[in-house]
Coordinates of C-alpha atoms and ligand atoms in Angstrom, one line a residue:
X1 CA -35.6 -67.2 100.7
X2 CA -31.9 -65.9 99.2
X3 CA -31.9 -62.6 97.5
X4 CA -29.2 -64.0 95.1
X5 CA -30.0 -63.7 91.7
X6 CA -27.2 -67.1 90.8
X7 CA -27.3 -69.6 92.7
X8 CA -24.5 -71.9 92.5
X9 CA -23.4 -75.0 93.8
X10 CA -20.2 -75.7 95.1
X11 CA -17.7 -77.2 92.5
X12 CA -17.5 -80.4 94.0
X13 CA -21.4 -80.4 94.7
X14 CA -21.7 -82.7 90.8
X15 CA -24.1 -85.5 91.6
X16 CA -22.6 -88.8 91.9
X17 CA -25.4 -90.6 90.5
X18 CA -27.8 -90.4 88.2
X19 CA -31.7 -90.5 89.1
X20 CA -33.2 -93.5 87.4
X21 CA -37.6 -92.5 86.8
X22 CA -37.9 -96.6 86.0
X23 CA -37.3 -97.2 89.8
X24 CA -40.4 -94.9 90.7
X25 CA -42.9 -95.4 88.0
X26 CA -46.2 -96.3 89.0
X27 CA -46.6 -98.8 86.1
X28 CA -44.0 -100.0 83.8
X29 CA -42.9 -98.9 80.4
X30 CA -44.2 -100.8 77.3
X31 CA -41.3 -103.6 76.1
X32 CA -39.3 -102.3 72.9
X33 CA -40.2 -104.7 70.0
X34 CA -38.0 -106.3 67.6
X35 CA -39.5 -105.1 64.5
X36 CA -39.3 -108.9 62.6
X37 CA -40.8 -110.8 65.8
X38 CA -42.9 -108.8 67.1
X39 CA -41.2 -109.9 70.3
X40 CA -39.5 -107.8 73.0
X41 CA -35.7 -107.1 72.7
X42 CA -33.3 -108.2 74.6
X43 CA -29.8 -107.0 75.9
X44 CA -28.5 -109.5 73.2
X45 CA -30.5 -107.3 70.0
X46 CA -28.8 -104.2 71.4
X47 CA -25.5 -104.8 71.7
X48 CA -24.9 -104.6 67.6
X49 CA -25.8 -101.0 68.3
X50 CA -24.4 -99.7 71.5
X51 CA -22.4 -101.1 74.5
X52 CA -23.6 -103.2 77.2
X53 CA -23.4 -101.1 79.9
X54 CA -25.5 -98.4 78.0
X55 CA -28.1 -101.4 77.0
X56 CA -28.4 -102.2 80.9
X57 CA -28.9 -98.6 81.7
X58 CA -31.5 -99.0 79.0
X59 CA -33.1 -101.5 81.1
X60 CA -32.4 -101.5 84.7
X61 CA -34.8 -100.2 87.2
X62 CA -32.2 -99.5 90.1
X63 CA -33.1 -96.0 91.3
X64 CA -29.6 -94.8 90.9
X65 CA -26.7 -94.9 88.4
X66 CA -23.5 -93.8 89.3
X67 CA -22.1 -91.3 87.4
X68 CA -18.2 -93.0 86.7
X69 CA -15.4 -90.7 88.2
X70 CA -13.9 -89.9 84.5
X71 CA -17.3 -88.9 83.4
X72 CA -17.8 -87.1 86.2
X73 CA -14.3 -84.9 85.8
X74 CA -15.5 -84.1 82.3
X75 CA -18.5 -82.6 83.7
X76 CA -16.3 -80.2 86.0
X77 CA -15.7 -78.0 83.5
X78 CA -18.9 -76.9 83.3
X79 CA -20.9 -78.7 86.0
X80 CA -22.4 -77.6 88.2
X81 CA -24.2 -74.9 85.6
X82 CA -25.8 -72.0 87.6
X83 CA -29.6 -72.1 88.5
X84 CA -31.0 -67.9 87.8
X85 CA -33.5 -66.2 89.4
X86 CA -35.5 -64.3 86.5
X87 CA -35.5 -61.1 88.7
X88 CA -35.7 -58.6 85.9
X89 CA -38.1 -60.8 83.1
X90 CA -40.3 -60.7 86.5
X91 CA -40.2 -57.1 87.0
X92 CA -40.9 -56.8 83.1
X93 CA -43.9 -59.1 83.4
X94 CA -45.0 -57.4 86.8
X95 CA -45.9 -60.5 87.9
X96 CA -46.0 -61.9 91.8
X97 CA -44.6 -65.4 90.2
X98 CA -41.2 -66.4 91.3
X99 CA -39.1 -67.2 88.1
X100 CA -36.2 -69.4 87.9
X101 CA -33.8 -71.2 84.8
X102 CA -31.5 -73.7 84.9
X103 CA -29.2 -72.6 82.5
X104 CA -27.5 -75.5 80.5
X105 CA -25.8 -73.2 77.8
X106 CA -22.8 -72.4 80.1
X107 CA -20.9 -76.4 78.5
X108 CA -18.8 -76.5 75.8
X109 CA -21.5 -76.8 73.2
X110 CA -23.8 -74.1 74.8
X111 CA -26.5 -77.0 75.4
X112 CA -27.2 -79.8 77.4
X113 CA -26.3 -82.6 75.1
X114 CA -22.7 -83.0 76.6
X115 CA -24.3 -84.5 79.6
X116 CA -25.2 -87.7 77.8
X117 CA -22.6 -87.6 74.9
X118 CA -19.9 -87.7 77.3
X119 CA -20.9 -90.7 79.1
X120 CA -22.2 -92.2 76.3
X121 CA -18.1 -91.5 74.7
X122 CA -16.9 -93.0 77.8
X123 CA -18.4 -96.4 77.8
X124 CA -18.3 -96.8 74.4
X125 CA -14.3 -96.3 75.1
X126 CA -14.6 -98.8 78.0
X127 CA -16.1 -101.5 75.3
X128 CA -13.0 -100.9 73.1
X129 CA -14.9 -98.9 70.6
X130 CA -13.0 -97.1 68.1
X131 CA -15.6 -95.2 66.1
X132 CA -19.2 -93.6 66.8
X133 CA -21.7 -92.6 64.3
X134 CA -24.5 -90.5 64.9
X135 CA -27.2 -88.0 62.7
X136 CA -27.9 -84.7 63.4
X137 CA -30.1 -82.2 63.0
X138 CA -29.5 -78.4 64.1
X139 CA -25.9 -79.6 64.8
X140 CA -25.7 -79.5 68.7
X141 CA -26.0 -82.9 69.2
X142 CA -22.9 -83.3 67.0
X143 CA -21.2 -80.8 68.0
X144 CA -21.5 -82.6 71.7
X145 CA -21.0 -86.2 70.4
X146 CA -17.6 -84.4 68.4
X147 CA -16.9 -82.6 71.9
X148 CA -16.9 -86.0 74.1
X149 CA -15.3 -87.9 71.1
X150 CA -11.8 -86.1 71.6
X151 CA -12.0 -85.8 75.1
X152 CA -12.2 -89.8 75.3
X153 CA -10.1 -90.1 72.2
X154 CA -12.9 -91.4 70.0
X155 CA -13.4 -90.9 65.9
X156 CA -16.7 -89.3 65.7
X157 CA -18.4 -89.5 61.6
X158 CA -21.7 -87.6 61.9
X159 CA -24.2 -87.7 59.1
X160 CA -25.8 -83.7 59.5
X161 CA -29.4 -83.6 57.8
X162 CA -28.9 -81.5 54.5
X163 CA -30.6 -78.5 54.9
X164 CA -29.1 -78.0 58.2
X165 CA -25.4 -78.8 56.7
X166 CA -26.2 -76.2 53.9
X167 CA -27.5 -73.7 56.6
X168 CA -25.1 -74.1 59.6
X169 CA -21.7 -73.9 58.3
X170 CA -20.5 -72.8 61.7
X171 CA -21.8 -76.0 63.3
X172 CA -19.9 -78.3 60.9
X173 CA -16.6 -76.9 61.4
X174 CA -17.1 -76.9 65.0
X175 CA -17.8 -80.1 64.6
X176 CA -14.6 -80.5 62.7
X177 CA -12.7 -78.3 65.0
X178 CA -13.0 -81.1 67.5
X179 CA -11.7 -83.8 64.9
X180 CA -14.9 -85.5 63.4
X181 CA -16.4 -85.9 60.1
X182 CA -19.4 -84.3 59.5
X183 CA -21.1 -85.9 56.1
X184 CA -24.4 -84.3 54.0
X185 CA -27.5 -86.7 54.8
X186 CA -28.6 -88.0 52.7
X187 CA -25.3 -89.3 51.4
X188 CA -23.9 -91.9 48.7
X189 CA -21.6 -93.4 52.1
X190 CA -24.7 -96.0 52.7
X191 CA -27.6 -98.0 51.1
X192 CA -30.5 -95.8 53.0
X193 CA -28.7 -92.6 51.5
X194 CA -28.5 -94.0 48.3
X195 CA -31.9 -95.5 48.4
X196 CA -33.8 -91.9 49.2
X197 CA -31.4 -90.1 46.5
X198 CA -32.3 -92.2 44.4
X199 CA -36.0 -91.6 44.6
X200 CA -35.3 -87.5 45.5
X201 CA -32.1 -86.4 44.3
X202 CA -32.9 -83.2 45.6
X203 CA -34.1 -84.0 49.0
X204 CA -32.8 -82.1 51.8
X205 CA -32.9 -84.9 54.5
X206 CA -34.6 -85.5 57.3
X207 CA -33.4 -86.3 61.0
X208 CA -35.0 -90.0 60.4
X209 CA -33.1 -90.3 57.2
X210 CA -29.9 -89.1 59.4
X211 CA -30.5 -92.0 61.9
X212 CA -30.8 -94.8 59.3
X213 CA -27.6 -94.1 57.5
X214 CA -25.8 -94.1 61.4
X215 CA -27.2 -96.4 62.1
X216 CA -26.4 -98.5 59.0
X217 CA -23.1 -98.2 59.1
X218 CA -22.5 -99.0 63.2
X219 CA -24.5 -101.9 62.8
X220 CA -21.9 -103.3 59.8
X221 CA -19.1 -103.1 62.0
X222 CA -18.3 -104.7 65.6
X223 CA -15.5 -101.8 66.3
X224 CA -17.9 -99.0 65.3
X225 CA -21.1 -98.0 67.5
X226 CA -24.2 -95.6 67.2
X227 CA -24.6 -92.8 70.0
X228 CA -27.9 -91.0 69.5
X229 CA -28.5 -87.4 71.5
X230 CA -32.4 -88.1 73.0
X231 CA -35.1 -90.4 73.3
X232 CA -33.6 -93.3 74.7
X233 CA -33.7 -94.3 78.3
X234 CA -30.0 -94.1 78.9
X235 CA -30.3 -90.5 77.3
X236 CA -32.8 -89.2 80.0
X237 CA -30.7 -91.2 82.7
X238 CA -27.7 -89.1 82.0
X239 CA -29.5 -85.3 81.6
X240 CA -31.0 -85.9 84.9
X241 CA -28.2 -84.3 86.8
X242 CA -29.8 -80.8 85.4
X243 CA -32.5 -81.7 88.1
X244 CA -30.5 -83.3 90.8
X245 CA -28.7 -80.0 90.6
X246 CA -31.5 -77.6 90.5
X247 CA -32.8 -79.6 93.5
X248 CA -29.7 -78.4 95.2
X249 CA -30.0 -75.0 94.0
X250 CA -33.9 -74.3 94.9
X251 CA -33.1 -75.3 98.4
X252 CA -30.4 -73.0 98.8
X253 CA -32.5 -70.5 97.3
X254 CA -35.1 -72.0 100.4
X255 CA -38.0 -72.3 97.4
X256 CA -39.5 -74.6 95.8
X257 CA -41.4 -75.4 91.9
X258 CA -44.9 -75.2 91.8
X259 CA -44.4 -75.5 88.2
X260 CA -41.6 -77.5 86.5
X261 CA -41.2 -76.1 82.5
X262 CA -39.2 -77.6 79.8
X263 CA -39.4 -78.0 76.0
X264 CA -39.7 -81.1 74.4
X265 CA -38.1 -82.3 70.8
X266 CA -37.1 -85.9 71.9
X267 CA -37.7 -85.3 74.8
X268 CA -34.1 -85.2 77.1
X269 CA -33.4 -81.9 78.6
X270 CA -37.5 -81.9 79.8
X271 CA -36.8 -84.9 81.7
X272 CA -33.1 -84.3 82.8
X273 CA -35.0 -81.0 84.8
X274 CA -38.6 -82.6 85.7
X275 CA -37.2 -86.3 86.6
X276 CA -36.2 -86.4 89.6
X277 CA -38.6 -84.2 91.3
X278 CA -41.3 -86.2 89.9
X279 CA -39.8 -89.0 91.5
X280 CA -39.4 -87.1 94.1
X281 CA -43.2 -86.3 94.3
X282 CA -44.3 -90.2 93.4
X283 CA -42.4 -91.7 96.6
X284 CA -44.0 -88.6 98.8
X285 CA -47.3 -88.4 97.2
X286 CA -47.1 -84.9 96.2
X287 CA -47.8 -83.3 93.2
X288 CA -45.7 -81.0 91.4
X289 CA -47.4 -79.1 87.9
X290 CA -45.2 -80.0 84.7
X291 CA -45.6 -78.7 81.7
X292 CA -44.1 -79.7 78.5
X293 CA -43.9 -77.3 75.5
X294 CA -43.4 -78.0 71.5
X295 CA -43.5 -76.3 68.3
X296 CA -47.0 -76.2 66.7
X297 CA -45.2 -77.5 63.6
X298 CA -44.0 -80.8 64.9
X299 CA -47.2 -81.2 67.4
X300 CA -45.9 -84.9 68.9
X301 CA -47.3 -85.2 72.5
X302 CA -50.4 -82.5 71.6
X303 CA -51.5 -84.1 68.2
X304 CA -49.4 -87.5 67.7
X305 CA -50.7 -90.6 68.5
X306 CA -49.3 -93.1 71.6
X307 CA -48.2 -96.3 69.7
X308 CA -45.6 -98.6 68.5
X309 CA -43.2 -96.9 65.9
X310 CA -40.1 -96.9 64.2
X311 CA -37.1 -94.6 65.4
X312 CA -35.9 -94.1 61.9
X313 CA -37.1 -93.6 58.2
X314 CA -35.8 -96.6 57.1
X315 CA -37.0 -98.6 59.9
X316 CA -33.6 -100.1 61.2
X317 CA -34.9 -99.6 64.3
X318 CA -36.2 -101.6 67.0
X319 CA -40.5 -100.4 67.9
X320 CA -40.5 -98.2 71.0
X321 CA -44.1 -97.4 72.3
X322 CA -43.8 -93.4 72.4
X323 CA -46.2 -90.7 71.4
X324 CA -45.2 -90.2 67.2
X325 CA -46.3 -88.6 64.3
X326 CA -45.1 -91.4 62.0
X327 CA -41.7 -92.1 61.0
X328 CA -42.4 -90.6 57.6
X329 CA -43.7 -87.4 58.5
X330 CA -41.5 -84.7 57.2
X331 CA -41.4 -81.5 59.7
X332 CA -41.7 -78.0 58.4
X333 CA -39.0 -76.0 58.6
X334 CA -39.2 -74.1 61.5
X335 CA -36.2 -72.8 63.2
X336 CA -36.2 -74.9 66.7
X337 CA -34.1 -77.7 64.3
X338 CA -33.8 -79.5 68.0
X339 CA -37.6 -79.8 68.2
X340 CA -38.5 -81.3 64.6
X341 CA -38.1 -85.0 65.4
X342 CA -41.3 -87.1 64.9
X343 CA -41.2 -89.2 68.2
X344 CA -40.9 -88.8 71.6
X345 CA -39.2 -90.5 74.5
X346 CA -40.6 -93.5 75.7
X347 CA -40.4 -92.1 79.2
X348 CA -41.8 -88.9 78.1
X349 CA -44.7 -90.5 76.3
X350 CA -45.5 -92.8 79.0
X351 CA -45.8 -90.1 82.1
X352 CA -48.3 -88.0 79.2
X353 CA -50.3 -91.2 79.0
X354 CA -50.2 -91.6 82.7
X355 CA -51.2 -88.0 83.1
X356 CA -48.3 -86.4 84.9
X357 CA -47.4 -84.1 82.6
X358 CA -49.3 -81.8 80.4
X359 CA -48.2 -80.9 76.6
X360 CA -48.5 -77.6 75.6
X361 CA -48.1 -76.4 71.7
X362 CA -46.7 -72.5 71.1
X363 CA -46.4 -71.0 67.4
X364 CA -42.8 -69.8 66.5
X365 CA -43.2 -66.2 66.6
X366 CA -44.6 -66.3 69.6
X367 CA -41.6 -68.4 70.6
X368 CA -39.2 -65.9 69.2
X369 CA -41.2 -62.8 70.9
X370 CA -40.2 -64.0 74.0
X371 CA -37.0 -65.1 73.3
X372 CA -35.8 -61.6 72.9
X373 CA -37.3 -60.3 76.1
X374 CA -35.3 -62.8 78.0
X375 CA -32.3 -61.5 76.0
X376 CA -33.5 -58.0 77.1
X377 CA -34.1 -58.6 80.2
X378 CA -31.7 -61.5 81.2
X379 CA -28.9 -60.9 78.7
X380 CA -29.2 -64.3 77.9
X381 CA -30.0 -64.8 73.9
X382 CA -31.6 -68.5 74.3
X383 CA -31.6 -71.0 71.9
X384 CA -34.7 -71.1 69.5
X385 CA -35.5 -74.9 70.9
X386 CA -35.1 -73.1 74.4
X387 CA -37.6 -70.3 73.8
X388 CA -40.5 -72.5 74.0
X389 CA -39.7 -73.2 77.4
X390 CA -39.0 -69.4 77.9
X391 CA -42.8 -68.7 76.3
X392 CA -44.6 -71.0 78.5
X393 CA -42.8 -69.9 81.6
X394 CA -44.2 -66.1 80.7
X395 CA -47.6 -67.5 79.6
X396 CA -48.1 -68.9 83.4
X397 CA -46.1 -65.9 84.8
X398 CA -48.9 -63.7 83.3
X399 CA -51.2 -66.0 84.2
X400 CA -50.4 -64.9 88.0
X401 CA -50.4 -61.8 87.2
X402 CA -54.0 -61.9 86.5
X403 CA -55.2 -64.2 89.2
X404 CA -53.1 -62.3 91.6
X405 CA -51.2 -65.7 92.9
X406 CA -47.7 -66.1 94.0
X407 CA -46.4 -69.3 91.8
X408 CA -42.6 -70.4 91.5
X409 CA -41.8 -71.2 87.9
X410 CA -38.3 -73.6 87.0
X411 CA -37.8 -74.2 84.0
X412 CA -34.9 -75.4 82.0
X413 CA -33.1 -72.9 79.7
X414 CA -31.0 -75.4 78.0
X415 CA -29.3 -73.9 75.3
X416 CA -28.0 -70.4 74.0
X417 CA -28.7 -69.1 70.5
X418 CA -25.0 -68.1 69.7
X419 CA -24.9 -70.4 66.6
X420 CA -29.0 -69.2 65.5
X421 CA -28.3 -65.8 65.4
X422 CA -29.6 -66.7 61.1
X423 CA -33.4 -67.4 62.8
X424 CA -33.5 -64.1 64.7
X425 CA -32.1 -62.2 61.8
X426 CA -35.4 -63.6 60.2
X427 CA -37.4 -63.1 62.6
X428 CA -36.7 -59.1 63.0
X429 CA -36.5 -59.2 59.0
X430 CA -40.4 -60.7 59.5
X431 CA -39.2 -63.5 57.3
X432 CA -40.8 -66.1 60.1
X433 CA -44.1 -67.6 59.7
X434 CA -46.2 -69.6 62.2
X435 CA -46.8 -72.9 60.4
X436 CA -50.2 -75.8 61.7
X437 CA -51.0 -78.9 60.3
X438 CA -54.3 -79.5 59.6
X439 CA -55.9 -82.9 60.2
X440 CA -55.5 -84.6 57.2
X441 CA -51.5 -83.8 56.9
X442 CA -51.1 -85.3 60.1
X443 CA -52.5 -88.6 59.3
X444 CA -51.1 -89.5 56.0
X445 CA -47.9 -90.2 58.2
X446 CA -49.9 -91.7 61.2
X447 CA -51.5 -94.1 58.1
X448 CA -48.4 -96.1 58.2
X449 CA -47.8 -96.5 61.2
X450 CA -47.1 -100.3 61.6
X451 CA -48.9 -102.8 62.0
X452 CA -48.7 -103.6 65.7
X453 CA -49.7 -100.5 66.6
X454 CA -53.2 -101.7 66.9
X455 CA -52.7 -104.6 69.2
Ligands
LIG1 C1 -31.3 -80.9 70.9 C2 -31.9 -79.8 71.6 C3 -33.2 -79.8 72.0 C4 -34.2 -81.0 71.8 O1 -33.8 -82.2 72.3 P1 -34.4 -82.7 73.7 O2 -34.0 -84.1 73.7 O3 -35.9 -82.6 73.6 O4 -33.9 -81.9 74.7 C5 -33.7 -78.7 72.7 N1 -32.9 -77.7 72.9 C6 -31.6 -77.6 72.5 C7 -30.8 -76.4 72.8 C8 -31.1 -78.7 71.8 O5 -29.8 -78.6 71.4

């Protein structure tokens, strides 16, 4: 075992493909259903939205993807990001467990999103695309999607949920700094932001809301496509070099996980780490613990239910078979903005059902508690999406502590908090509550789900 503390790849060590989970999957993924029909899509009900080769890498089951050379000299400038050892968190915990991060904030975004928005940028380019649309929430995804837009010389209109826009002024004009348009959503620019204005002049939006009006206006055009920052298959494809490099990077550190840690909103920078070494561990028959961690406040593997739903508010979207707390449900607002979304990859949802992964909840402050150890101890002020994935790494760090065993702990640190500074001031201000749904909140939105969720 290395004594280094970083352990870092050579430049040209990028991975040349991407690790495709569909390949190794013990049984398939449920079909996405066109909403009307009831039938499964095909290539053909896509293509309004995104570009064929992004629909085929929706689809295809080939183990790997190559990573195109222009995509892949995007990535150089910040690929390959450094894997940590957690030396001085473990020395705080005094705990036996070996600690490591992946640490995805080092892009130019401070967050893993870049590694799907700049492939997604490039084919879209390919296809002859002139404009992308996209929502967001927190603003990272579209800050990424405005990132990978002038790099591959693409307009970028991005339709920020409201609250966010109101609360992240920094995050819009970075946005802007890189040439797009960032609009309030819900806006008077489309039907679905009319429609809920309408009814709530003064909403303040919701991610779901966000995707409709993208949506909306990517599928009235043919030179104008939607890019969206998680979920999706070709999403997951794309983060998985996080893991293909940590791979790397835990042999050169001559360890390896027994637990693989990462926090879940839609569900992409959890599977870009646990991936491929879960496929790695379904071809060898091993068995590698994975834990995915949430919010309390938008409980969607630990409390949702597994069944067909919308993508979107306004249901423009195709039914994906995903773990969901209804596409109405309206998230508290906690400060993880990343994590509030009310569905869950397909992928994701699928390996929970299979049992391969467990879902763990955490309450905020909790969240933030250990958030600022790791910046105390690693210098590294994570992201408050990221600090879920810092708390559960501590929780099982302390759990070895207590039984006296030796566990290695990876997990993915995939943002830093330089643009949520606003949620720690709270948080030391004690302005931060811990927020649970009961019962019956949860299932006025799981009520409507649709209808084929019972067949
Ligand atoms: C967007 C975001 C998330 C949530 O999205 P996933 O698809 O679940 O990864 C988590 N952390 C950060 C830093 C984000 O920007």
């Amino acid at each position: 075992m290395t004594d280094d503390t970083k352990i870092q790849l050579p430049d040209d060590r990028i991975p040349r493909a991407w690790y495709n989970i569909q390949a190794d999957l013990p049984q398939p993924l449920a079909p996405v259903l066109h909403p009307g029909t009831g039938q499964p899509v095909g290539p053909g009900d896509m293509e309004p939205l995104f570009p064929g080769a992004l629909v085929a890498q929706e689809m295809t089951t080939e183990r790997e993807v190559e990573i195109p050379k222009p995509v892949r000299d995007v990535y150089r400038l910040w690929r390959p990001t450094p894997l940590y050892r957690a030396r001085r968190l473990e020395t705080a915990l005094q705990t036996p467990a070996r600690i490591y991060y992946k640490y995805e904030g080092v892009s130019p975004t401070g967050s893993h999103k870049p590694n799907t928005a700049v492939a997604q940028a490039f084919y879209n380019r390919e296809a002859g695309i002139r404009r992308l649309t996209t929502e967001t929430g927190a603003g990272q995804w579209g800050c990424s999607l405005a990132f990978a837009g002038t790099v591959f010389g693409l307009d970028v209109d991005v339709y920020m949920v409201k609250v966010s826009y109101r609360q992240k002024p920094y995050r819009r004009a970075m946005m802007e700094a890189y040439g797009a348009r960032c609009v309030a959503s819900p806006s008077e620019e489309t039907q679905a932001g009319r429609t809920v204005l309408a009814q709530d002049p003064e909403t303040t939006g919701s991610l779901g809301i966000a995707i409709s009006e993208a949506v909306e206006v990517a599928a009235a055009r043919d030179d104008v496509k939607y890019a969206l920052g998680s979920v999706l298959n070709h999403v997951l494809l794309h983060q998985t070099v996080i893991g293909l490099e940590a791979m790397e990077q835990m042999a050169l550190a001559g360890d390896s996980p027994d637990v693989l840690i990462g926090c879940t909103g839609g569900g992409s920078n959890f599977a870009g780490l646990v991936l491929p070494f879960l496929g790695q561990d379904l071809r060898r028959g091993q068995r590698t613990r994975i834990l995915a961690v949430e919010p309390t406040a938008c409980p969607t593997l630990t409390r949702g239910r597994f069944a067909y739903d919308f993508g979107d508010t306004g249901h423009y979207t195709p039914l994906m078979k995903m773990h969901t707390l209804g596409s109405t449900f309206v998230p508290s607002g906690i400060h993880a903005g990343g994590l509030r979304y009310h569905g869950m990859a397909p992928i994701v949802s699928h390996l929970a059902d299979l049992g391969l992964l467990e879902a763990h909840a955490f309450h905020q402050l909790e969240c933030f508690e250990a958030g600022v150890l790791f910046a105390r101890t690693e210098g590294i002020v994570p992201a408050p999406e990221a600090n879920h994935a810092v708390r559960a790494a501590i929780a099982e760090a302390e759990r070895c502590r207590e039984e006296g065993t030796q566990r290695v702990i990876l997990f993915n640190l995939c943002g830093h908090g330089h643009f949520d500074m606003q949620a720690y001031t709270d948080y030391f201000a004690g302005s931060l509550h811990d927020f649970e749904h009961d019962d019956a909140s949860l299932r006025t939105a799981l009520d409507e789900l649709p209808e084929v969720a019972a067949g």
